[in-house]
Coordinates of N, CA, C and O in Angstrom, one line a residue:
V268 N 94.4 66.9 212.0 CA 95.0 67.6 213.1 C 94.8 69.1 212.9 O 94.5 69.8 213.9
Y269 N 95.0 69.6 211.7 CA 94.8 71.0 211.5 C 93.4 71.5 211.8 O 93.2 72.5 212.4
H270 N 92.5 70.6 211.4 CA 91.1 71.0 211.7 C 90.8 71.1 213.2 O 90.2 72.1 213.7
L271 N 91.4 70.2 214.0 CA 91.2 70.3 215.4 C 91.9 71.5 216.0 O 91.4 72.2 216.9
L272 N 93.1 71.7 215.6 CA 93.8 72.9 216.0 C 93.1 74.2 215.7 O 93.0 75.1 216.5
S273 N 92.5 74.2 214.5 CA 91.8 75.4 214.1 C 90.6 75.6 215.0 O 90.3 76.7 215.5
L274 N 89.8 74.6 215.3 CA 88.7 74.7 216.2 C 89.1 75.2 217.6 O 88.5 76.1 218.1
L275 N 90.1 74.5 218.2 CA 90.5 74.8 219.5 C 91.1 76.2 219.6 O 90.8 77.0 220.6
E276 N 92.0 76.5 218.7 CA 92.7 77.8 218.8 C 91.8 79.0 218.4 O 91.9 80.1 218.9
S277 N 90.9 78.8 217.5 CA 89.9 79.8 217.1 C 89.0 80.1 218.3 O 88.7 81.3 218.6
D278 N 88.6 79.1 219.0 CA 87.7 79.2 220.2 C 88.5 80.0 221.2 O 87.9 81.0 221.8
A279 N 89.7 79.7 221.4 CA 90.5 80.4 222.4 C 90.7 81.8 222.1 O 90.6 82.7 222.9
A280 N 91.0 82.1 220.8 CA 91.1 83.5 220.4 C 89.9 84.3 220.6 O 89.9 85.5 221.0
G281 N 88.7 83.7 220.4 CA 87.4 84.4 220.6 C 87.3 84.7 222.1 O 86.8 85.8 222.4
V282 N 87.7 83.8 222.9 CA 87.6 84.0 224.4 C 88.5 85.2 224.8 O 88.1 86.1 225.5
V283 N 89.7 85.2 224.2 CA 90.6 86.3 224.5 C 90.1 87.6 224.0 O 90.2 88.6 224.7
A284 N 89.5 87.7 222.9 CA 88.9 88.9 222.4 C 87.8 89.4 223.3 O 87.7 90.7 223.5
E285 N 87.1 88.5 224.0 CA 86.0 89.0 224.9 C 86.6 89.3 226.3 O 86.1 90.3 226.9
R286 N 87.6 88.6 226.8 CA 88.0 88.7 228.2 C 89.3 89.4 228.4 O 89.6 89.6 229.6
A287 N 90.1 89.6 227.4 CA 91.5 90.1 227.7 C 91.5 91.4 228.3 O 90.7 92.3 228.0
T288 N 92.4 91.6 229.2 CA 92.6 92.9 229.8 C 93.5 93.8 228.9 O 94.0 93.2 227.9
D289 N 93.5 95.0 229.1 CA 94.4 95.9 228.3 C 95.8 95.4 228.4 O 96.5 95.5 227.4
A290 N 96.3 95.0 229.5 CA 97.6 94.5 229.7 C 97.9 93.3 228.9 O 98.9 93.1 228.2
H291 N 96.9 92.4 228.8 CA 97.0 91.2 228.0 C 97.2 91.6 226.5 O 98.0 91.0 225.8
L292 N 96.3 92.5 226.1 CA 96.4 92.9 224.7 C 97.7 93.6 224.3 O 98.3 93.4 223.3
K293 N 98.2 94.3 225.3 CA 99.5 95.0 225.1 C 100.6 93.9 225.0 O 101.5 94.0 224.1
T294 N 100.6 92.9 225.8 CA 101.6 91.8 225.7 C 101.5 91.1 224.3 O 102.5 90.8 223.7
L295 N 100.2 90.9 223.8 CA 100.1 90.3 222.5 C 100.6 91.2 221.4 O 101.2 90.8 220.5
Q296 N 100.3 92.5 221.6 CA 100.9 93.5 220.6 C 102.4 93.5 220.6 O 103.0 93.6 219.5
D297 N 103.0 93.4 221.7 CA 104.4 93.4 221.8 C 105.0 92.2 221.1 O 106.0 92.3 220.4
L298 N 104.4 91.1 221.3 CA 104.8 89.8 220.7 C 104.6 89.9 219.2 O 105.5 89.4 218.4
H299 N 103.5 90.5 218.8 CA 103.3 90.6 217.4 C 104.3 91.5 216.7 O 104.8 91.3 215.6
A300 N 104.8 92.6 217.5 CA 105.8 93.5 217.0 C 107.1 92.7 216.8 O 107.8 92.9 215.8
E301 N 107.4 91.7 217.7 CA 108.6 90.9 217.5 C 108.4 90.0 216.3 O 109.4 89.8 215.5
L302 N 107.2 89.5 216.0 CA 106.9 88.7 214.8 C 107.2 89.6 213.6 O 107.8 89.1 212.6
E303 N 106.7 90.8 213.5 CA 106.9 91.7 212.4 C 108.4 91.9 212.2 O 108.9 91.8 211.0
A304 N 109.2 92.0 213.2 CA 110.6 92.3 213.1 C 111.4 91.0 212.7 O 112.5 91.2 212.1
A305 N 110.8 89.9 212.8 CA 111.5 88.6 212.5 C 111.2 88.1 211.1 O 111.6 87.0 210.8
V306 N 110.6 88.9 210.3 CA 110.1 88.4 209.0 C 111.2 87.9 208.1 O 111.0 87.0 207.3
A307 N 112.4 88.4 208.3 CA 113.5 88.0 207.4 C 114.3 86.7 208.0 O 115.2 86.2 207.3
D308 N 113.9 86.3 209.1 CA 114.5 85.1 209.8 C 113.5 84.0 210.1 O 112.8 84.1 211.1
R309 N 113.4 83.0 209.2 CA 112.4 82.0 209.3 C 112.4 81.3 210.7 O 111.3 81.0 211.2
E310 N 113.6 80.9 211.1 CA 113.6 80.2 212.4 C 113.1 81.1 213.6 O 112.3 80.6 214.4
K311 N 113.5 82.3 213.6 CA 113.0 83.2 214.6 C 111.5 83.5 214.5 O 110.7 83.5 215.4
F312 N 111.1 83.7 213.2 CA 109.6 83.9 213.0 C 108.8 82.7 213.5 O 107.8 82.9 214.1
F313 N 109.3 81.5 213.2 CA 108.5 80.3 213.6 C 108.5 80.3 215.1 O 107.4 80.0 215.7
A314 N 109.5 80.5 215.8 CA 109.6 80.5 217.3 C 108.6 81.5 217.9 O 107.9 81.2 218.8
I315 N 108.6 82.7 217.3 CA 107.8 83.8 217.9 C 106.3 83.5 217.5 O 105.4 83.7 218.4
N316 N 106.1 82.9 216.4 CA 104.7 82.5 216.0 C 104.2 81.5 217.0 O 103.0 81.6 217.4
E317 N 105.0 80.6 217.3 CA 104.6 79.5 218.3 C 104.3 80.2 219.6 O 103.2 79.8 220.3
R318 N 105.1 81.1 220.1 CA 104.9 81.8 221.3 C 103.6 82.6 221.3 O 102.8 82.6 222.3
F319 N 103.3 83.2 220.2 CA 102.0 84.0 220.0 C 100.8 83.1 220.2 O 99.9 83.4 221.0
H320 N 100.8 82.0 219.5 CA 99.7 81.1 219.6 C 99.5 80.5 221.0 O 98.4 80.4 221.5
M321 N 100.6 80.2 221.6 CA 100.6 79.6 223.0 C 100.1 80.6 224.0 O 99.5 80.3 225.0
L322 N 100.5 81.9 223.8 CA 100.1 83.0 224.7 C 98.6 83.2 224.6 O 97.9 83.3 225.6
L323 N 98.0 83.1 223.4 CA 96.6 83.2 223.2 C 95.9 82.1 224.0 O 94.9 82.3 224.7
L324 N 96.4 80.9 223.9 CA 95.8 79.8 224.7 C 95.9 80.0 226.2 O 95.0 79.8 226.9
A325 N 97.1 80.5 226.6 CA 97.2 80.8 228.0 C 96.3 81.8 228.5 O 95.7 81.7 229.6
L326 N 96.1 82.9 227.7 CA 95.2 83.9 228.1 C 93.7 83.5 228.1 O 92.9 84.0 228.9
A327 N 93.4 82.5 227.3 CA 92.0 81.9 227.3 C 91.7 81.1 228.5 O 90.6 80.9 228.8
D328 N 92.8 80.7 229.2 CA 92.7 80.0 230.5 C 91.8 78.8 230.6 O 90.9 78.8 231.3
N329 N 92.1 77.8 229.7 CA 91.4 76.6 229.8 C 92.5 75.5 229.7 O 93.0 75.2 228.6
R330 N 92.9 74.9 230.8 CA 94.0 74.0 230.8 C 93.8 72.8 229.9 O 94.7 72.2 229.4
W331 N 92.6 72.3 229.8 CA 92.3 71.1 229.0 C 92.5 71.5 227.5 O 93.1 70.7 226.8
R332 N 92.0 72.6 227.1 CA 92.2 73.0 225.7 C 93.7 73.2 225.4 O 94.2 72.8 224.4
S333 N 94.4 73.9 226.3 CA 95.8 74.1 226.2 C 96.6 72.8 226.1 O 97.5 72.7 225.2
Q334 N 96.2 71.8 226.9 CA 96.9 70.5 226.8 C 96.7 69.8 225.5 O 97.6 69.3 224.9
M335 N 95.4 69.9 225.0 CA 95.1 69.2 223.7 C 95.8 69.9 222.6 O 96.4 69.2 221.7
V336 N 95.9 71.2 222.6 CA 96.6 71.9 221.6 C 98.1 71.6 221.6 O 98.7 71.4 220.6
A337 N 98.7 71.6 222.8 CA 100.1 71.3 222.9 C 100.4 69.9 222.4 O 101.4 69.8 221.6
D338 N 99.5 68.9 222.6 CA 99.7 67.6 222.1 C 99.6 67.6 220.6 O 100.4 67.0 219.9
L339 N 98.6 68.3 220.1 CA 98.4 68.3 218.6 C 99.6 69.1 217.9 O 100.0 68.7 216.8
R340 N 100.0 70.1 218.6 CA 101.2 70.9 218.0 C 102.4 70.1 217.9 O 103.2 70.2 217.0
K341 N 102.6 69.2 218.8 CA 103.8 68.3 218.8 C 103.7 67.4 217.5 O 104.7 67.2 216.9
V342 N 102.5 66.9 217.2 CA 102.3 66.1 216.0 C 102.6 66.9 214.8 O 103.2 66.5 213.8
M343 N 102.2 68.2 214.8 CA 102.2 69.0 213.5 C 103.4 69.9 213.4 O 103.7 70.4 212.4
K344 N 104.3 69.9 214.4 CA 105.4 70.9 214.5 C 106.2 70.9 213.2 O 106.5 71.9 212.6
L345 N 106.7 69.7 212.8 CA 107.6 69.6 211.7 C 106.9 70.1 210.4 O 107.4 70.9 209.6
N346 N 105.7 69.6 210.2 CA 105.0 70.0 209.0 C 104.7 71.5 208.9 O 104.8 72.1 207.9
R347 N 104.3 72.0 210.1 CA 103.9 73.5 210.1 C 105.2 74.3 209.9 O 105.2 75.3 209.2
H348 N 106.3 73.8 210.4 CA 107.6 74.5 210.2 C 107.9 74.6 208.7 O 108.3 75.6 208.2
H349 N 107.8 73.5 208.1 CA 108.2 73.4 206.6 C 107.2 74.3 205.8 O 107.6 74.8 204.8
S350 N 106.0 74.4 206.2 CA 105.0 75.3 205.5 C 105.5 76.7 205.4 O 105.2 77.4 204.4
L351 N 106.3 77.2 206.4 CA 106.8 78.6 206.3 C 107.9 78.7 205.3 O 108.2 79.9 205.0
F352 N 108.4 77.6 204.8 CA 109.5 77.7 203.8 C 109.0 77.9 202.4 O 109.7 78.2 201.5
K353 N 107.7 77.7 202.2 CA 107.1 77.9 200.9 C 107.2 79.4 200.6 O 107.0 80.3 201.4
S354 N 107.4 79.7 199.3 CA 107.6 81.1 198.9 C 106.4 81.9 199.2 O 105.3 81.6 198.9
G355 N 106.7 83.0 199.9 CA 105.6 84.0 200.3 C 104.8 83.6 201.5 O 104.0 84.4 202.0
R356 N 105.0 82.4 202.1 CA 104.1 82.0 203.2 C 104.4 82.9 204.5 O 103.4 83.2 205.2
I357 N 105.6 83.2 204.7 CA 105.8 84.1 205.9 C 105.1 85.4 205.8 O 104.5 85.8 206.8
E358 N 105.2 86.0 204.7 CA 104.5 87.3 204.5 C 103.0 87.1 204.6 O 102.3 87.9 205.2
E359 N 102.4 86.0 204.1 CA 101.0 85.7 204.2 C 100.6 85.5 205.6 O 99.6 86.0 206.1
S360 N 101.4 84.7 206.3 CA 101.2 84.5 207.8 C 101.2 85.7 208.6 O 100.3 86.0 209.4
L361 N 102.1 86.6 208.3 CA 102.2 87.9 208.9 C 100.9 88.7 208.7 O 100.4 89.4 209.6
Q362 N 100.5 88.7 207.5 CA 99.2 89.5 207.1 C 98.1 88.9 207.9 O 97.2 89.6 208.4
E363 N 98.0 87.6 208.0 CA 97.0 86.9 208.8 C 97.0 87.3 210.3 O 96.0 87.6 210.9
H364 N 98.3 87.4 210.8 CA 98.5 87.8 212.2 C 98.0 89.2 212.4 O 97.5 89.6 213.5
R365 N 98.3 90.1 211.4 CA 97.8 91.4 211.5 C 96.3 91.5 211.6 O 95.7 92.3 212.4
A366 N 95.6 90.7 210.9 CA 94.1 90.6 210.9 C 93.7 90.1 212.3 O 92.7 90.6 212.8
I367 N 94.3 89.1 212.8 CA 94.0 88.5 214.1 C 94.2 89.6 215.2 O 93.3 89.8 216.0
M368 N 95.3 90.3 215.1 CA 95.5 91.4 216.1 C 94.5 92.5 216.0 O 94.0 93.0 217.0
A369 N 94.1 92.9 214.8 CA 93.1 93.9 214.6 C 91.8 93.5 215.2 O 91.1 94.3 215.9
A370 N 91.4 92.2 215.0 CA 90.1 91.7 215.6 C 90.2 91.7 217.1 O 89.2 92.0 217.8
L371 N 91.4 91.2 217.6 CA 91.5 91.2 219.1 C 91.4 92.6 219.7 O 90.7 92.8 220.7
L372 N 92.1 93.5 219.0 CA 92.1 94.9 219.6 C 90.7 95.5 219.5 O 90.4 96.4 220.3
A373 N 89.9 95.1 218.5 CA 88.6 95.6 218.4 C 87.6 94.8 219.4 O 86.5 95.2 219.5
R374 N 88.2 93.8 220.1 CA 87.5 93.0 221.0 C 86.2 92.4 220.4 O 85.2 92.4 220.9
D375 N 86.5 91.9 219.2 CA 85.4 91.3 218.4 C 85.6 89.8 218.3 O 86.4 89.3 217.5
P376 N 85.0 89.0 219.2 CA 85.2 87.6 219.2 C 84.9 86.8 217.9 O 85.6 85.9 217.5
V377 N 83.8 87.2 217.2 CA 83.5 86.6 216.0 C 84.5 86.8 214.9 O 85.0 85.8 214.3
A378 N 84.9 88.0 214.7 CA 86.0 88.3 213.7 C 87.3 87.7 214.1 O 88.0 87.2 213.2
T379 N 87.6 87.6 215.4 CA 88.8 87.0 215.8 C 88.8 85.5 215.5 O 89.8 85.0 215.0
M380 N 87.7 84.9 215.8 CA 87.6 83.4 215.5 C 87.7 83.2 214.0 O 88.4 82.3 213.5
E381 N 87.0 84.0 213.2 CA 87.1 83.9 211.7 C 88.5 84.1 211.2 O 88.9 83.4 210.3
T382 N 89.2 85.1 211.7 CA 90.5 85.4 211.2 C 91.5 84.2 211.6 O 92.4 83.9 210.8
M383 N 91.3 83.7 212.8 CA 92.1 82.6 213.2 C 91.8 81.3 212.3 O 92.8 80.6 211.9
R384 N 90.6 81.1 212.1 CA 90.2 79.9 211.2 C 90.9 80.1 209.8 O 91.4 79.1 209.2
A385 N 90.8 81.3 209.3 CA 91.4 81.6 208.0 C 92.9 81.3 208.0 O 93.5 80.8 207.1
H386 N 93.5 81.7 209.1 CA 95.0 81.6 209.3 C 95.3 80.1 209.2 O 96.3 79.7 208.6
F387 N 94.5 79.2 209.9 CA 94.8 77.8 209.9 C 94.5 77.2 208.5 O 95.2 76.3 208.1
S388 N 93.4 77.7 207.9 CA 93.1 77.2 206.6 C 94.2 77.4 205.6 O 94.6 76.6 204.8
N389 N 94.8 78.7 205.6 CA 95.9 79.0 204.7 C 97.1 78.2 205.1 O 97.9 77.8 204.2
G390 N 97.4 78.0 206.4 CA 98.5 77.2 206.8 C 98.4 75.8 206.3 O 99.4 75.2 205.9
L391 N 97.2 75.2 206.3 CA 97.0 73.9 205.8 C 97.3 73.8 204.3 O 98.0 72.9 203.9
E392 N 96.8 74.8 203.6 CA 97.1 74.8 202.1 C 98.6 74.9 201.9 O 99.0 74.2 200.9
A393 N 99.3 75.6 202.6 CA 100.7 75.7 202.4 C 101.5 74.5 202.8 O 102.5 74.2 202.3
A394 N 100.9 73.7 203.8 CA 101.6 72.5 204.3 C 101.4 71.3 203.4 O 102.2 70.4 203.5
V395 N 100.4 71.3 202.5 CA 100.2 70.1 201.6 C 100.9 70.2 200.3 O 101.4 71.2 199.9

């Protein structure tokens, strides 16, 4: 499931890097700022993280991909949530989100896809 999520969400992130308007990127930046502020609150961090990923999917504007990801996320939600309880994982996840944001703001689809794939890979390692 993680592999499929990684493929679908990385692809969506690449699309957003190519097509996002300045307003879209600002919305992502604002949500990322909320994520930064929630680092001490795991429950809040998890909820904002979920919103960030779902916003990327919405901005990529492919309803089939969005539906597949929503279904896969339902399967993985509990496991992904527990991965954030591992020591240091929230800070690692935040660093990964910073890299994703930097690639998005650079409008670099390849780097955005690579950073998103790395984010999922690290999340998988933390979940097992």
